[in-house]
mmCIF file of C-alpha atoms and ligand atoms in Angstrom:
data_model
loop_
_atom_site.group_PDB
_atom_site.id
_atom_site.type_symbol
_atom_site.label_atom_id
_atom_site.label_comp_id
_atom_site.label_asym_id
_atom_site.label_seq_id
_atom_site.Cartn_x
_atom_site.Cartn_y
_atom_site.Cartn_z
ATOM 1 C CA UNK A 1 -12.847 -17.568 -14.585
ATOM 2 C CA UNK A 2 -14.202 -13.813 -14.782
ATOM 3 C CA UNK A 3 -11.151 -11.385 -14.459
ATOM 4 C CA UNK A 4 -10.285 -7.759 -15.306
ATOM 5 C CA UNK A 5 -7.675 -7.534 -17.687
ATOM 6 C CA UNK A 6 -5.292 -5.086 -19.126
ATOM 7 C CA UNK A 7 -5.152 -5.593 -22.870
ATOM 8 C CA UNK A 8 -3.098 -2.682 -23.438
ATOM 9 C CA UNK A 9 -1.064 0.655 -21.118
ATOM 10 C CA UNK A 10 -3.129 3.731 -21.171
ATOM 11 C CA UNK A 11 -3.719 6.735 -19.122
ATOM 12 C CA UNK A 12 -7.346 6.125 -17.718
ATOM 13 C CA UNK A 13 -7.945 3.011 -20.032
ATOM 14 C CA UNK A 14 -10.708 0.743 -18.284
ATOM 15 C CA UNK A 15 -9.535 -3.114 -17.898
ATOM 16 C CA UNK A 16 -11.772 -5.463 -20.075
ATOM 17 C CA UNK A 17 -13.838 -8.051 -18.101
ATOM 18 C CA UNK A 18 -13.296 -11.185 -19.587
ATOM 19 C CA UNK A 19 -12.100 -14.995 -19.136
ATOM 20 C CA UNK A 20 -9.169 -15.895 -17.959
ATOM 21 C CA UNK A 21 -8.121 -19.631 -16.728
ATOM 22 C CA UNK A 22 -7.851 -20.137 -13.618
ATOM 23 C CA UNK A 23 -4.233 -20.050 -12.572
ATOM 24 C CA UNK A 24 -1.870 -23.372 -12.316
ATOM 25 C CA UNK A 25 -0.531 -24.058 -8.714
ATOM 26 C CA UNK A 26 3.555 -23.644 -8.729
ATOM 27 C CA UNK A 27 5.022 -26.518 -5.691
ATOM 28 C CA UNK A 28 4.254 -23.953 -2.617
ATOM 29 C CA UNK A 29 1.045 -21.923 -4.350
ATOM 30 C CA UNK A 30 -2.552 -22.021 -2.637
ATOM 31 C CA UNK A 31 -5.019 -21.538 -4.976
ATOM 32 C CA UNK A 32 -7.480 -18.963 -3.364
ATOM 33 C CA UNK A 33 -11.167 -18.041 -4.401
ATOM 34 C CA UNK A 34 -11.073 -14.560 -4.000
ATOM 35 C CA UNK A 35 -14.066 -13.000 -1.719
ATOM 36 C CA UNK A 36 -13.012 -9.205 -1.520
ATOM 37 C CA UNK A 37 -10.370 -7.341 -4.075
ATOM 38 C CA UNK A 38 -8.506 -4.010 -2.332
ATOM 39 C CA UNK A 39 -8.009 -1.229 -4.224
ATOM 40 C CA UNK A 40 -4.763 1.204 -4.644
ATOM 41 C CA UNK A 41 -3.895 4.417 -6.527
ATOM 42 C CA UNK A 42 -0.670 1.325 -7.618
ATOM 43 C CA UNK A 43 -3.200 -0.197 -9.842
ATOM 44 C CA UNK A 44 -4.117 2.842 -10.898
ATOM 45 C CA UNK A 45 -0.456 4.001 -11.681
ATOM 46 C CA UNK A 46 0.189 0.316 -13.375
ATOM 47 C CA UNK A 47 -2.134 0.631 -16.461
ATOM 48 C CA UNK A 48 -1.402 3.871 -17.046
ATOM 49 C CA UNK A 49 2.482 2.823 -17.824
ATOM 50 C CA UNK A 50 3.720 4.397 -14.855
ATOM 51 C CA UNK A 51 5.507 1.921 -13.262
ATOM 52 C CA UNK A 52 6.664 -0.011 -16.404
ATOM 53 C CA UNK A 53 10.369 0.684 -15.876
ATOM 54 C CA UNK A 54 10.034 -0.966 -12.506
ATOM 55 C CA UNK A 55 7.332 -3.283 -13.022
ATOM 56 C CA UNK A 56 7.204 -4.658 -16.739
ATOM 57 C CA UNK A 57 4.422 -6.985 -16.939
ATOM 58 C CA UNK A 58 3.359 -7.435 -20.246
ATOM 59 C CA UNK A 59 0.158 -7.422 -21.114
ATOM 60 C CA UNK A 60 -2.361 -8.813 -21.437
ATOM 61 C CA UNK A 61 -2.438 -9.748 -17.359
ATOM 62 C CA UNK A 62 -4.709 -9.144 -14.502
ATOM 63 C CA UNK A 63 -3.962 -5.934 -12.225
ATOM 64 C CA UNK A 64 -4.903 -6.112 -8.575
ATOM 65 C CA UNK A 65 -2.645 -5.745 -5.404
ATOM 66 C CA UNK A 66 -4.963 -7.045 -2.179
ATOM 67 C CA UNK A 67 -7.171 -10.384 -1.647
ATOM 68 C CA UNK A 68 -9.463 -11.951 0.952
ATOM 69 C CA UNK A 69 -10.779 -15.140 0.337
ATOM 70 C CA UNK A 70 -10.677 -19.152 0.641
ATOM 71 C CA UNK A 71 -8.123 -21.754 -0.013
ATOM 72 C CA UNK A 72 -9.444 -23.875 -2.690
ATOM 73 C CA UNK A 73 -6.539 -26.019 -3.425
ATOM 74 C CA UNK A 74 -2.732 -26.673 -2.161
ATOM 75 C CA UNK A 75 0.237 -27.024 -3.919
ATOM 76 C CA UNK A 76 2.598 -30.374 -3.441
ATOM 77 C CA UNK A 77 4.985 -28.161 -1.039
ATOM 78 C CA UNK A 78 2.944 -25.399 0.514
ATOM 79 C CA UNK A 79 2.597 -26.454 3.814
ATOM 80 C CA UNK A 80 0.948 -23.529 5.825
ATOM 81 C CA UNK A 81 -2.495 -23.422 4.704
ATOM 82 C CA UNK A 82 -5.471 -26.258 4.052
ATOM 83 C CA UNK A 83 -8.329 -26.127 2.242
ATOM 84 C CA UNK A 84 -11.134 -23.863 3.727
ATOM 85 C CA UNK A 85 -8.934 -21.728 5.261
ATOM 86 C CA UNK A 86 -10.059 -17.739 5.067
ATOM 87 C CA UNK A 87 -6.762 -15.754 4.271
ATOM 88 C CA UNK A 88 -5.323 -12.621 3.090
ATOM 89 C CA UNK A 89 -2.873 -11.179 0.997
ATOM 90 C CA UNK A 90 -0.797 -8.974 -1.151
ATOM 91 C CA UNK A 91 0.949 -10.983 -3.405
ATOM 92 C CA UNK A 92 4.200 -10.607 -4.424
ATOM 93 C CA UNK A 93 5.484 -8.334 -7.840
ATOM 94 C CA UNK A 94 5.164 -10.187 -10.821
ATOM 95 C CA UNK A 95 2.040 -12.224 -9.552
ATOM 96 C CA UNK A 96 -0.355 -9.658 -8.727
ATOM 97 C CA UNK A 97 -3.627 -10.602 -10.377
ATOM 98 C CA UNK A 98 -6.942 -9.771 -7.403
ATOM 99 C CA UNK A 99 -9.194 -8.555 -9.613
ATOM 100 C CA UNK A 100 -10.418 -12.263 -10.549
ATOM 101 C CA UNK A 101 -12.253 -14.490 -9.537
ATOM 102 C CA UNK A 102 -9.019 -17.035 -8.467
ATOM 103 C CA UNK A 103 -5.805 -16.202 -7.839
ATOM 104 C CA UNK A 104 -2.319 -18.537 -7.552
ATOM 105 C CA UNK A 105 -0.790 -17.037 -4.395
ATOM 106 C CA UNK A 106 2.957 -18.117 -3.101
ATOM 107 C CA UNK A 107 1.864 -19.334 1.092
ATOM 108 C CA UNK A 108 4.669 -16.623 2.077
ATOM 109 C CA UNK A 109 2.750 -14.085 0.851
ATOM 110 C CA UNK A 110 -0.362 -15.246 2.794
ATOM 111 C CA UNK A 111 -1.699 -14.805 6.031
ATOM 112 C CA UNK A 112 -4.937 -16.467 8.342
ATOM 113 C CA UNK A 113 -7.437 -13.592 8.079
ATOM 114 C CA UNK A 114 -8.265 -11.652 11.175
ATOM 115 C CA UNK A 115 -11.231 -13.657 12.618
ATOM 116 C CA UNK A 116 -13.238 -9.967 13.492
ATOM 117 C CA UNK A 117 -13.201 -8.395 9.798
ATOM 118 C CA UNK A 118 -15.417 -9.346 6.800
ATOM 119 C CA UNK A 119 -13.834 -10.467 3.709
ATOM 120 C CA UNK A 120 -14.139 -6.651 2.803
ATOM 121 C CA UNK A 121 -12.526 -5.396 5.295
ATOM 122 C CA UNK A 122 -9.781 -7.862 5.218
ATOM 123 C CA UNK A 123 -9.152 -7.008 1.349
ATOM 124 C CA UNK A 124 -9.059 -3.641 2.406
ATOM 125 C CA UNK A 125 -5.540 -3.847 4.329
ATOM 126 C CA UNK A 126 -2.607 -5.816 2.880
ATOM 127 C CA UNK A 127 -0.269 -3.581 0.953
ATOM 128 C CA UNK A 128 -1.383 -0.592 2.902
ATOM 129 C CA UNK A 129 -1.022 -2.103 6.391
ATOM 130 C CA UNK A 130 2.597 -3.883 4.906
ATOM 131 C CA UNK A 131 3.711 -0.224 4.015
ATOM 132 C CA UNK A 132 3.177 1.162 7.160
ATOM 133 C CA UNK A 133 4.628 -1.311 8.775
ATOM 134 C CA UNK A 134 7.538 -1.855 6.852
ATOM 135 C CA UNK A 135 7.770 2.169 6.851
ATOM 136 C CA UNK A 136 7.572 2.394 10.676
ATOM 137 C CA UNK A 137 8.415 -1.119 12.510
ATOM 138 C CA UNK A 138 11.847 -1.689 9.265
ATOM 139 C CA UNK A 139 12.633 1.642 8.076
ATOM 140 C CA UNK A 140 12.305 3.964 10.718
ATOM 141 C CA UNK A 141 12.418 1.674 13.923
ATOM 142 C CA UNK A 142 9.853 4.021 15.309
ATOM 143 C CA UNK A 143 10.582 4.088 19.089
ATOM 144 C CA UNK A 144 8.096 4.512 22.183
ATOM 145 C CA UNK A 145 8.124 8.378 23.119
ATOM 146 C CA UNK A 146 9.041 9.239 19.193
ATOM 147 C CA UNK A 147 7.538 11.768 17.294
ATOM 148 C CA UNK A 148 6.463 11.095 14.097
ATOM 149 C CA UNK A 149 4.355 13.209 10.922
ATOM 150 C CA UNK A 150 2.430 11.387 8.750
ATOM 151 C CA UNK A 151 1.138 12.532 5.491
ATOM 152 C CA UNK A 152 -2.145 12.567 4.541
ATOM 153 C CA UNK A 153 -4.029 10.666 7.684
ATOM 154 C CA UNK A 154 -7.198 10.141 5.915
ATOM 155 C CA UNK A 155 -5.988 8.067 3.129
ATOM 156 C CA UNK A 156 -5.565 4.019 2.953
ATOM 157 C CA UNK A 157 -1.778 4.312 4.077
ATOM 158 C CA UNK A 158 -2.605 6.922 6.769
ATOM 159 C CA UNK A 159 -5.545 5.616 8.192
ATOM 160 C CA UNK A 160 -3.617 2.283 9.289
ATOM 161 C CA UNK A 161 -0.336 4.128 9.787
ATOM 162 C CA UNK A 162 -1.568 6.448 12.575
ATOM 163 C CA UNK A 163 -3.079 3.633 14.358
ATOM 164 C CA UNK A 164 0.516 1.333 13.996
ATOM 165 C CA UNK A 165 2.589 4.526 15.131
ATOM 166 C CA UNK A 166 0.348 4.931 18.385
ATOM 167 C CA UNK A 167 0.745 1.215 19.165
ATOM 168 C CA UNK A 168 4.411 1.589 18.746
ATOM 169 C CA UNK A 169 4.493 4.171 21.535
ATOM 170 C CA UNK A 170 5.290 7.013 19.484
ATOM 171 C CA UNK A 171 3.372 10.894 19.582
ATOM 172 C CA UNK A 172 1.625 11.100 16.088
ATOM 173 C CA UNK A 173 0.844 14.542 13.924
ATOM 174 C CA UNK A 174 -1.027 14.087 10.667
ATOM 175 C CA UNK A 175 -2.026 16.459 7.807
ATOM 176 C CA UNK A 176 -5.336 16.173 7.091
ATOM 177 C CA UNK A 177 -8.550 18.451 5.804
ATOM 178 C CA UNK A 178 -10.680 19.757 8.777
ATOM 179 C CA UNK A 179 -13.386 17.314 7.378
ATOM 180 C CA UNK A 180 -11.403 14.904 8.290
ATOM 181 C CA UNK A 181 -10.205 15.648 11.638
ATOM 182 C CA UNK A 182 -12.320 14.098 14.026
ATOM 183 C CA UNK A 183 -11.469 10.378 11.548
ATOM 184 C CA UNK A 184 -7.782 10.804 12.088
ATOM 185 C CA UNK A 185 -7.991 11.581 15.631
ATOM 186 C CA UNK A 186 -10.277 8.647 16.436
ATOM 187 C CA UNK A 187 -7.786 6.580 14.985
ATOM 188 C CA UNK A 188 -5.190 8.243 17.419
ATOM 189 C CA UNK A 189 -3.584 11.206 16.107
ATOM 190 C CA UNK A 190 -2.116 13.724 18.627
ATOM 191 C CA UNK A 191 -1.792 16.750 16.413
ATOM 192 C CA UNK A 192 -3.461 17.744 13.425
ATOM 193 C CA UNK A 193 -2.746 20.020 11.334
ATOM 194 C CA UNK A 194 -5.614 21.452 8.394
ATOM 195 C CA UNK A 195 -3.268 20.930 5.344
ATOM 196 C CA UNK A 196 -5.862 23.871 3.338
ATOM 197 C CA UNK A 197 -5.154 26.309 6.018
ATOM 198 C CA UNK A 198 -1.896 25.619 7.717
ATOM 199 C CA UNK A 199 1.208 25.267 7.033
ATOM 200 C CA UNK A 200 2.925 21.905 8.744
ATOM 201 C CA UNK A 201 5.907 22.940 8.297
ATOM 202 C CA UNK A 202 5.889 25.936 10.675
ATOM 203 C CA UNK A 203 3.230 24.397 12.973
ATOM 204 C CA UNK A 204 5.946 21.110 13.578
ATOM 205 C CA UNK A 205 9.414 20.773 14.677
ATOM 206 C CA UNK A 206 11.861 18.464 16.690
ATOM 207 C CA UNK A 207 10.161 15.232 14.858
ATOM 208 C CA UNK A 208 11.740 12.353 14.321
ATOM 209 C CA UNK A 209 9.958 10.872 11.395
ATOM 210 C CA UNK A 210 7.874 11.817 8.553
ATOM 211 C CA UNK A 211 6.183 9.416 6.485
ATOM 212 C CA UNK A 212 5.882 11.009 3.135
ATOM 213 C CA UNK A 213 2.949 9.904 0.433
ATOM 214 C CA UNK A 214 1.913 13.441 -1.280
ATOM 215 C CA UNK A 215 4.073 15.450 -3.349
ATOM 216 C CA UNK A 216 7.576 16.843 -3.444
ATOM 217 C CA UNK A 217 6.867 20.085 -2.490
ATOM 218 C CA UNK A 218 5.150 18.181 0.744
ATOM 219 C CA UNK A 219 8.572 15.937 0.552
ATOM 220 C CA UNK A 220 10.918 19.022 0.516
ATOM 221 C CA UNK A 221 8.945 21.290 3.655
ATOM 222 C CA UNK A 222 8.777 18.467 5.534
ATOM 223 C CA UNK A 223 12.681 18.626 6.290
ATOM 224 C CA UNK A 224 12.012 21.304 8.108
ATOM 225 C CA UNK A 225 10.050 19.381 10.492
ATOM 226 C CA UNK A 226 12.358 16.871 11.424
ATOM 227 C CA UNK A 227 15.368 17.188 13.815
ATOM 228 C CA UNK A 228 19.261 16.376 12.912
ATOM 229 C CA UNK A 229 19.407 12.077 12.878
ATOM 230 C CA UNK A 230 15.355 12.416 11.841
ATOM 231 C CA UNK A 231 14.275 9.790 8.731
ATOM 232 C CA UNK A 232 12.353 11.279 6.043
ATOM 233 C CA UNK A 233 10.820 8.314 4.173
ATOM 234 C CA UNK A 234 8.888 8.394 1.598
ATOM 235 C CA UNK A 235 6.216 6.135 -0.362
ATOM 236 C CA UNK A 236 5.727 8.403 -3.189
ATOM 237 C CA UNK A 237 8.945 8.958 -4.706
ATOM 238 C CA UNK A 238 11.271 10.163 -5.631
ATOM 239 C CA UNK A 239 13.032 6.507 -5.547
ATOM 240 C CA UNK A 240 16.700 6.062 -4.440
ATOM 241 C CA UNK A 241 19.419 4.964 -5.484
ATOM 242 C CA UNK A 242 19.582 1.665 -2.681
ATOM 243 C CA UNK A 243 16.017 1.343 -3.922
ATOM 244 C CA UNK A 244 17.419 1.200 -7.485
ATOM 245 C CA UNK A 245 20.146 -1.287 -6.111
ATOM 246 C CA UNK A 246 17.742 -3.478 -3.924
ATOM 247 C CA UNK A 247 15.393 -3.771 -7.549
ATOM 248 C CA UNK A 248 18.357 -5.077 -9.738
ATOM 249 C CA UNK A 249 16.895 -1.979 -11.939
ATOM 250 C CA UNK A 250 19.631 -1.795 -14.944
ATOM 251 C CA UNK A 251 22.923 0.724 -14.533
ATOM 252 C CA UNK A 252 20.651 3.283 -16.566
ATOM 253 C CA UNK A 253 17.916 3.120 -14.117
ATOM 254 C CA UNK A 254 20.222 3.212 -11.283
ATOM 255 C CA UNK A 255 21.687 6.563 -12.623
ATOM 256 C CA UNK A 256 18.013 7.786 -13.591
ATOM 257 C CA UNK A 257 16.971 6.836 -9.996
ATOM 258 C CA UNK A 258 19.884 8.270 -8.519
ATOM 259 C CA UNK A 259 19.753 12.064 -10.282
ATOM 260 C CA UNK A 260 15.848 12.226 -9.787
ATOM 261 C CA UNK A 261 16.553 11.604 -5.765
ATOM 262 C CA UNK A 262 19.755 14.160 -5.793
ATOM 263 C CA UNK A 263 18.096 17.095 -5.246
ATOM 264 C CA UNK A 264 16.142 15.655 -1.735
ATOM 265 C CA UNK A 265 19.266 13.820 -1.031
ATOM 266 C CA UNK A 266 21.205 16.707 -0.796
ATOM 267 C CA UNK A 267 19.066 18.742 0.776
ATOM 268 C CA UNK A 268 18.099 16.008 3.557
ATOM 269 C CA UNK A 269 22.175 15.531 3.772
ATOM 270 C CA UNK A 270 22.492 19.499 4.356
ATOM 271 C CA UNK A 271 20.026 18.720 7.670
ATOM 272 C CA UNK A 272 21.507 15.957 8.508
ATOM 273 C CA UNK A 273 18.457 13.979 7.660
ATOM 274 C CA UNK A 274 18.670 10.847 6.383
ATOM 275 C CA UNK A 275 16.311 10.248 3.152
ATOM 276 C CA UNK A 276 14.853 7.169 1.949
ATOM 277 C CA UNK A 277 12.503 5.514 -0.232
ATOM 278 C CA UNK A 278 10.245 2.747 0.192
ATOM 279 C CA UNK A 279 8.417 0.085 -2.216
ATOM 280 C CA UNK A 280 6.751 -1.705 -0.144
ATOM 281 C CA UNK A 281 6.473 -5.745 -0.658
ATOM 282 C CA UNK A 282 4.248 -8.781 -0.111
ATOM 283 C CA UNK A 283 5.492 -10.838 3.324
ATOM 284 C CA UNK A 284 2.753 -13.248 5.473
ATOM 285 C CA UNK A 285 4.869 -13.308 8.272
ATOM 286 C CA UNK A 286 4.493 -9.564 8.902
ATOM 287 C CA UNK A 287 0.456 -9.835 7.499
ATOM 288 C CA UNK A 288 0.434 -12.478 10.440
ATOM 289 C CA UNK A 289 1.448 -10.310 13.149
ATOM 290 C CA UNK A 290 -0.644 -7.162 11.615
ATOM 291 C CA UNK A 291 -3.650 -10.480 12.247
ATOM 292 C CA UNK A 292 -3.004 -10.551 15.623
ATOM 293 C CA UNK A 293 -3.276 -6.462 15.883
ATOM 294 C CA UNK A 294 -6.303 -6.395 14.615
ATOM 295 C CA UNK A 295 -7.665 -9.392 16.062
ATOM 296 C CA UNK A 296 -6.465 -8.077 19.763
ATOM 297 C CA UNK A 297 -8.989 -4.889 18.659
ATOM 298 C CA UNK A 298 -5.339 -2.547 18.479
ATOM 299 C CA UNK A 299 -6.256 -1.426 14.286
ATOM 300 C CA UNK A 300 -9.276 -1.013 12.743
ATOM 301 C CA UNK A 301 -9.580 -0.962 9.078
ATOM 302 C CA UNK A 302 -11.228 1.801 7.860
ATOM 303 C CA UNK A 303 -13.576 1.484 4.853
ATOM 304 C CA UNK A 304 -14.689 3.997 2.681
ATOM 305 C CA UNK A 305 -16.926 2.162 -0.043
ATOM 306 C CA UNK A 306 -17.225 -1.488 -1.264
ATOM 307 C CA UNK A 307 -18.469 -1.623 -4.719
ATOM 308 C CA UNK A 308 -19.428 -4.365 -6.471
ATOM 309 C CA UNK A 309 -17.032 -6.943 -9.157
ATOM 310 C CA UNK A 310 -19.280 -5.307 -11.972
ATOM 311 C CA UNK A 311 -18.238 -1.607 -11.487
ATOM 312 C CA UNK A 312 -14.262 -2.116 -10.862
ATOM 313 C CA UNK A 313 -13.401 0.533 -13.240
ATOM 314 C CA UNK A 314 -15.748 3.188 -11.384
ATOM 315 C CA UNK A 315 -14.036 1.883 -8.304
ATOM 316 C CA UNK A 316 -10.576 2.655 -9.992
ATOM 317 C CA UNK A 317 -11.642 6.387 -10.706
ATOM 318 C CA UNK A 318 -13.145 6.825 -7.444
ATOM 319 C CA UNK A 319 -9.893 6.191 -5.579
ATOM 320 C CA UNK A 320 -8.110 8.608 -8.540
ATOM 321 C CA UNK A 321 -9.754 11.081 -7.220
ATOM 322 C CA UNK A 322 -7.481 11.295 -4.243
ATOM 323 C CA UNK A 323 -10.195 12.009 -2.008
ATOM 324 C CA UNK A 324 -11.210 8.749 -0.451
ATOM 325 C CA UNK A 325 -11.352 8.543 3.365
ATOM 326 C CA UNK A 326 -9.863 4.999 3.867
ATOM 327 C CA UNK A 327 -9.771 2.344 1.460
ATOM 328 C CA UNK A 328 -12.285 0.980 -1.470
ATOM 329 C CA UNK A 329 -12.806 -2.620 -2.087
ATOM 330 C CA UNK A 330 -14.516 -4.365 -4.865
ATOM 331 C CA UNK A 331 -16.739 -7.660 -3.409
ATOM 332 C CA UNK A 332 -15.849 -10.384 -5.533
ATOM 333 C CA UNK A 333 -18.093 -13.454 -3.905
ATOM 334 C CA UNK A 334 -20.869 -12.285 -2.105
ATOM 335 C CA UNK A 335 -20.885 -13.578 1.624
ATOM 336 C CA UNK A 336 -24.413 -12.147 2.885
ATOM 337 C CA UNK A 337 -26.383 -15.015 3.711
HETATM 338 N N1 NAP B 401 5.865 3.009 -2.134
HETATM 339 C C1 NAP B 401 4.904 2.198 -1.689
HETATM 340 O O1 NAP B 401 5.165 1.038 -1.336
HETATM 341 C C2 NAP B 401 3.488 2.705 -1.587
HETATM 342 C C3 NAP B 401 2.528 1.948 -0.900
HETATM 343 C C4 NAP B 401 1.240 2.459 -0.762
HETATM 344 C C5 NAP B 401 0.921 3.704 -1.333
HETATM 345 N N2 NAP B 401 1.871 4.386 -2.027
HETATM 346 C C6 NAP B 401 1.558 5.703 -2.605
HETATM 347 O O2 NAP B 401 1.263 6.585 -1.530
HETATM 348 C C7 NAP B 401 0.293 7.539 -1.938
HETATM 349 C C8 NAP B 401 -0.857 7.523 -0.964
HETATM 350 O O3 NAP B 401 -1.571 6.303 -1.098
HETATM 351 P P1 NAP B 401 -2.968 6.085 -0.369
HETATM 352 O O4 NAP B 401 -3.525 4.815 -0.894
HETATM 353 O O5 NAP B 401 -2.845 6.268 1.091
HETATM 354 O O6 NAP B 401 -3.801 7.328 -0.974
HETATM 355 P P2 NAP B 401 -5.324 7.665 -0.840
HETATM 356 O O7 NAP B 401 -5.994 6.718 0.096
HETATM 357 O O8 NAP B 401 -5.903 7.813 -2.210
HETATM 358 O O9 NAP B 401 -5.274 9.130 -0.179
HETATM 359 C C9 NAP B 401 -6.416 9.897 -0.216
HETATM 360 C C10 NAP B 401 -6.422 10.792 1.019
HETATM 361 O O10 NAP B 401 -5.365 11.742 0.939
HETATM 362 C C11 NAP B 401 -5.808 12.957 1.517
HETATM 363 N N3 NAP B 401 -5.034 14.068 0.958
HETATM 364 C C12 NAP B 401 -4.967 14.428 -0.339
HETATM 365 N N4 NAP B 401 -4.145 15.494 -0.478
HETATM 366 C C13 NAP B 401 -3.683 15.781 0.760
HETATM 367 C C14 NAP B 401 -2.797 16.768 1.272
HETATM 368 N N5 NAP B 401 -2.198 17.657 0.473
HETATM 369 N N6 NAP B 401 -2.529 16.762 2.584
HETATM 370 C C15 NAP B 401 -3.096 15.852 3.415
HETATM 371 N N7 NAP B 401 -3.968 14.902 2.990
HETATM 372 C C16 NAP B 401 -4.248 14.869 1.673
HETATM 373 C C17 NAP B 401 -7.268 13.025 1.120
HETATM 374 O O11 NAP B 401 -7.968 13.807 2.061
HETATM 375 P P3 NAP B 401 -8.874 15.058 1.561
HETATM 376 O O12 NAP B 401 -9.954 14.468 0.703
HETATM 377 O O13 NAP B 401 -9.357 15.682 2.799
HETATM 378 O O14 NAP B 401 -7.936 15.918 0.755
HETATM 379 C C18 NAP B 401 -7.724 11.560 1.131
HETATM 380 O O15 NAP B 401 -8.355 11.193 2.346
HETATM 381 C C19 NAP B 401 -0.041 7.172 -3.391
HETATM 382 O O16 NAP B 401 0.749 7.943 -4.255
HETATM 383 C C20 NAP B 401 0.331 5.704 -3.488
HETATM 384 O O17 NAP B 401 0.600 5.302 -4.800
HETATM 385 C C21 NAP B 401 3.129 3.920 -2.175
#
């Protein structure tokens, strides 16, 4: 099968297309023909080494985080899924592998697709709409009448996170460029605040969440928005040490974890804020209800580009530019009639 493949770590290095078999089945795989590939800033972070210490898959291997496609095969034990079926997914760690033409995919990873969405579209939501929810709905137990700030509104995370927070019941403010304001509040958003000309952390107060993705001067102000008992959480770092823990990371990765979160920790502790960090991971059971929320018309994926299979790396440094409203997705099997 075609597949992009990382021969080798490096900053900005483009993944070789080339041949790959096509993955064996473990007992409870489905073998899916992948229609749509998601892209995120993960991939991104993968190849250039980043995540190595967390993540060590040695190359050469197949990046990719997000599918839509068919079930072309079942395992002897996977039980949930039949050939023909249209599902999504974001696989688990250490069997990512989209950006192919098949991928091997354990069923609890997997949901039905949402009936409404192209194969793009349905690519286009996995790990992002598993973050938010395992951010909001596991981390924070966002309740209705809750106010929460989330980073960054336009972006793959934000985009599906406003929408989730407002069908949880809570009051949402975002951070967002002015170009981007009427997006964010289409999707929902009470308050928004012009991140180039204001400053959220003066504008906000009394909140009892912020969902954290930018940096950690971002991480750090953002205390100030939330109220003693608020949850700071954050997606871009710095990891803790129960993340470290939860990981089996080494005891040297533990203690590097825990000194690079002491700092926040502290602070957060000072405000009586509790601070945590959150790697978000592949689950079909939660995919399957975020199905039925976009099936019952309650989240919208929103799309900025689909390019096609042949121009995956300019699709990589599109999304590294940190400007794209929404989510990219590379078409893998062309649909259109
Ligand atoms: N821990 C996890 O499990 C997990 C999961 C998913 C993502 N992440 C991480 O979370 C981060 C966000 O991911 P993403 O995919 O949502 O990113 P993304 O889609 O690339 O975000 C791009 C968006 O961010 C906006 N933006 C940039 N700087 C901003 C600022 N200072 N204030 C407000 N908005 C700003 C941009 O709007 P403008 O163009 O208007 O600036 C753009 O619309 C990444 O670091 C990613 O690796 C972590």
């Amino acid at each position: 099968m075609k597949a992009y493949i990382l021969d080798r770590y490096a900053k900005k290095g483009a993944l070789r297309f080339g041949e790959r078999p096509v993955p064996a089945l473990r007992d409870n795989d489905v073998l899916i023909e992948v229609h749509a590939a998601g892209l995120n800033l993960l991939d991104a972070k993968i190849r250039d080494g980043e995540f190595k210490p967390i993540l060590p898959y040695r190359p050469p291997f197949v990046l990719g985080h997000d599918v839509a496609g068919k079930v072309v095969r079942v395992g002897p034990k996977a039980r949930r899924f039949k050939v023909g079926d249209a599902v999504y997914a974001r696989p688990r760690d250490g069997r990512i592998g989209t950006f192919a033409e098949f991928i091997a995919v354990d069923e609890a990873d997997l949901a039905l697709k949402p009936a409404n969405l192209t194969m793009e579209e349905a690519a286009s939501l996995p790990l992002v709409a598993l973050t938010a929810w395992q951010v909001l709905v596991e981390r924070a137990e966002l309740d209705p009448g809750q106010k929460v700030l989330i980073h960054a509104g336009s972006g793959g995370v934000g985009t599906f996170a406003i929408q989730l927070a407002k069908h949880l019941g809570a009051t949402v403010a975002t951070t967002a460029s002015a170009a981007n304001a009427d997006l964010v509040r289409s999707l929902g958003a009470d308050v928004v605040i012009d991140y180039k000309t204001q400053d959220f952390d003066r504008a906000l107060s009394g909140y009892d969440v912020v969902l954290n993705s930018l940096d950690e001067d971002t991480l750090v102000r953002s205390l100030d928005v939330l109220k003693p008992g608020g949850k700071l959480i954050s997606i871009s770092g710095p990891p803790d040490p129960a993340f470290a823990k939860a990981q089996g990371l080494n005891p040297v990765l533990q203690l590097v974890m825990r000194l690079l979160s002491r700092k926040i920790r502290h602070k957060a502790a000072a405000k009586k804020v509790d601070y945590g960090f959150v790697f978000m991971r592949g689950d079909g059971d939660q995919l399957q209800r975020i199905t039925a929320l976009v099936e019952a018309g309650t989240i919208r994926p929103v799309m900025d580009r689909t390019f096609p299979f042949a121009d995956l790396n300019a699709a990589l440094a599109y999304i590294e530019t940190g400007r794209a409203k929404g989510k990219v997705v590379v078409t893998v099997k062309d649909d259109t009639p």
